[in-house]
Amino acid sequence: MNHFLDINKTSPADLRQILDTAQAMKTARHGRPKGTPDDDQPLKGHMVALIFEKPSTRTRVSFDVGVRQLGGETMVLSGADLQLGHGETIADTARVLSRYVDLIMIRTFEEQTLLDMAEHATVPVINGLTNRSHPCQIMADVMTYEEHRGPIAGKKVVWSGDGNNVCASFIHAAGQLGFDLTFTGPETLDPEMGFVQEARAKGSNIVIERDPAKAVNGADLVVTDTWVSMHDPQSARERRHNQLRGYQVNDALMAQAKGDSLFMHCLPAHRDDEATSSVMDGPHSVIWDEAENRLHAQKAIMRWCLGA
Ligand code: CP
Ligand code: NVA
């Protein structure tokens, strides 16, 4: 079963195939209205369940549009509406949904929910974000980097801020696709060391550097994300802002990176907190391409899952 659960659980060859398919499908659709179907309809007759236990704009809309472009149909379900929110187990939910739909995408809190869904479903399951990772986002990010600058292998990515779920998937990708990553942020918000060690064991140079100006020296790509994620307690907000203020991506920081460096943010952004508007809207930024590429990358992920 081709579940798409995490980048470090998907082989480099499969990741490359997904990225190539995504780029080819994007090119093939160039200039066409968003609502028109693709020429080939690999998901024709297929039903896809999109389950959200957290809010979403990009993931929700890009999966829904992507399935339709591929000829399939979707059902968008909120966790609260399902019996899942009222005590039915994930395992039982997975078994039942598998009798109705061909593919399940789930955005949830605990990673175990995703793993239980994958273990008990008899159809492929896609990780649409957990507290621990966000692999669909980083497939779109790698696609975006390569579209602008060519192969990401051997490049230096700098993550500035919270070592969160999106950072984790970037570290997974570094190990699988052969690029280097420097994390810069306060020690209390370091990424999971297990992920760092795993990527290092695969040959990726993962560096922890507390000084953001030093960290971005020679960077090909600078990335940040919100300082307070959806699963973080709101009570942590003020403390995190105080800890992370020095890691804001602003013009002064971008000036330390390579002249042709790119800037990414998975969005939603808190403008002038983790990144200034001058960077988000500036010449290094590719954030809108990054958001668009969620659509193309996820269409390729769904095709890979279904062998379609
Ligand atoms: N980047 C991302 O996953 O955005 P949404 O939370 O809007 O889906
Ligand atoms: N780290 C963020 C990403 C949102 C797409 C969160 O988990 O809220």
PDB file of N, CA and C and ligand atoms in Angstrom, residues 55-60 107 129 134 137 230 266-268 294, ligand 1:
ATOM      1  N   PRO A  55      -7.905  23.733  11.272  1.00  0.00           N
ATOM      2  CA  PRO A  55      -8.250  24.608  10.142  1.00  0.00           C
ATOM      3  C   PRO A  55      -7.289  24.446   8.959  1.00  0.00           C
ATOM      4  N   SER A  56      -7.713  24.869   7.792  1.00  0.00           N
ATOM      5  CA  SER A  56      -6.856  24.821   6.606  1.00  0.00           C
ATOM      6  C   SER A  56      -7.452  25.674   5.495  1.00  0.00           C
ATOM      7  N   THR A  57      -6.608  26.388   4.798  1.00  0.00           N
ATOM      8  CA  THR A  57      -7.009  27.050   3.548  1.00  0.00           C
ATOM      9  C   THR A  57      -6.362  26.323   2.370  1.00  0.00           C
ATOM     10  N   ARG A  58      -5.013  26.309   2.332  1.00  0.00           N
ATOM     11  CA  ARG A  58      -4.291  25.733   1.204  1.00  0.00           C
ATOM     12  C   ARG A  58      -4.516  24.234   1.026  1.00  0.00           C
ATOM     13  N   THR A  59      -4.354  23.486   2.100  1.00  0.00           N
ATOM     14  CA  THR A  59      -4.442  22.028   1.991  1.00  0.00           C
ATOM     15  C   THR A  59      -5.840  21.624   1.527  1.00  0.00           C
ATOM     16  N   ARG A  60      -6.824  22.260   2.126  1.00  0.00           N
ATOM     17  CA  ARG A  60      -8.208  21.942   1.812  1.00  0.00           C
ATOM     18  C   ARG A  60      -8.552  22.253   0.352  1.00  0.00           C
ATOM     19  N   ARG A 107      -5.704  15.610   8.118  1.00  0.00           N
ATOM     20  CA  ARG A 107      -4.943  16.600   8.907  1.00  0.00           C
ATOM     21  C   ARG A 107      -5.408  16.438  10.347  1.00  0.00           C
ATOM     22  N   LEU A 129      -0.786  17.003   7.440  1.00  0.00           N
ATOM     23  CA  LEU A 129      -0.162  17.730   8.572  1.00  0.00           C
ATOM     24  C   LEU A 129      -0.569  17.061   9.885  1.00  0.00           C
ATOM     25  N   HIS A 134       4.777  17.718   8.089  1.00  0.00           N
ATOM     26  CA  HIS A 134       3.894  18.272   7.043  1.00  0.00           C
ATOM     27  C   HIS A 134       4.516  17.944   5.677  1.00  0.00           C
ATOM     28  N   GLN A 137       3.634  19.733   2.189  1.00  0.00           N
ATOM     29  CA  GLN A 137       4.165  21.089   2.059  1.00  0.00           C
ATOM     30  C   GLN A 137       5.588  21.070   1.518  1.00  0.00           C
ATOM     31  N   MET A 230      -0.645  25.526  15.242  1.00  0.00           N
ATOM     32  CA  MET A 230      -2.036  25.267  15.634  1.00  0.00           C
ATOM     33  C   MET A 230      -2.144  24.395  16.877  1.00  0.00           C
ATOM     34  N   CYS A 266       5.496  28.515   4.368  1.00  0.00           N
ATOM     35  CA  CYS A 266       4.384  27.644   3.954  1.00  0.00           C
ATOM     36  C   CYS A 266       3.042  28.354   4.001  1.00  0.00           C
ATOM     37  N   LEU A 267       2.954  29.446   4.791  1.00  0.00           N
ATOM     38  CA  LEU A 267       1.723  30.205   5.017  1.00  0.00           C
ATOM     39  C   LEU A 267       0.709  29.325   5.777  1.00  0.00           C
ATOM     40  N   PRO A 268      -0.162  29.875   6.597  1.00  0.00           N
ATOM     41  CA  PRO A 268      -0.396  31.292   6.794  1.00  0.00           C
ATOM     42  C   PRO A 268       0.727  31.971   7.587  1.00  0.00           C
ATOM     43  N   ARG A 294       1.481  23.412  -4.096  1.00  0.00           N
ATOM     44  CA  ARG A 294       0.777  22.412  -3.275  1.00  0.00           C
ATOM     45  C   ARG A 294      -0.159  21.604  -4.172  1.00  0.00           C
TER      46      ARG A 294
HETATM   47  N1   CP B   1       0.522  25.610   4.407  1.00  0.00           N
HETATM   48  C1   CP B   1      -0.624  25.016   4.752  1.00  0.00           C
HETATM   49  O1   CP B   1      -0.706  23.803   4.976  1.00  0.00           O
HETATM   50  O2   CP B   1      -1.692  25.869   4.799  1.00  0.00           O
HETATM   51  P1   CP B   1      -3.138  25.555   5.350  1.00  0.00           P
HETATM   52  O3   CP B   1      -3.035  25.423   6.854  1.00  0.00           O
HETATM   53  O4   CP B   1      -3.966  26.741   4.938  1.00  0.00           O
HETATM   54  O5   CP B   1      -3.645  24.271   4.752  1.00  0.00           O
END
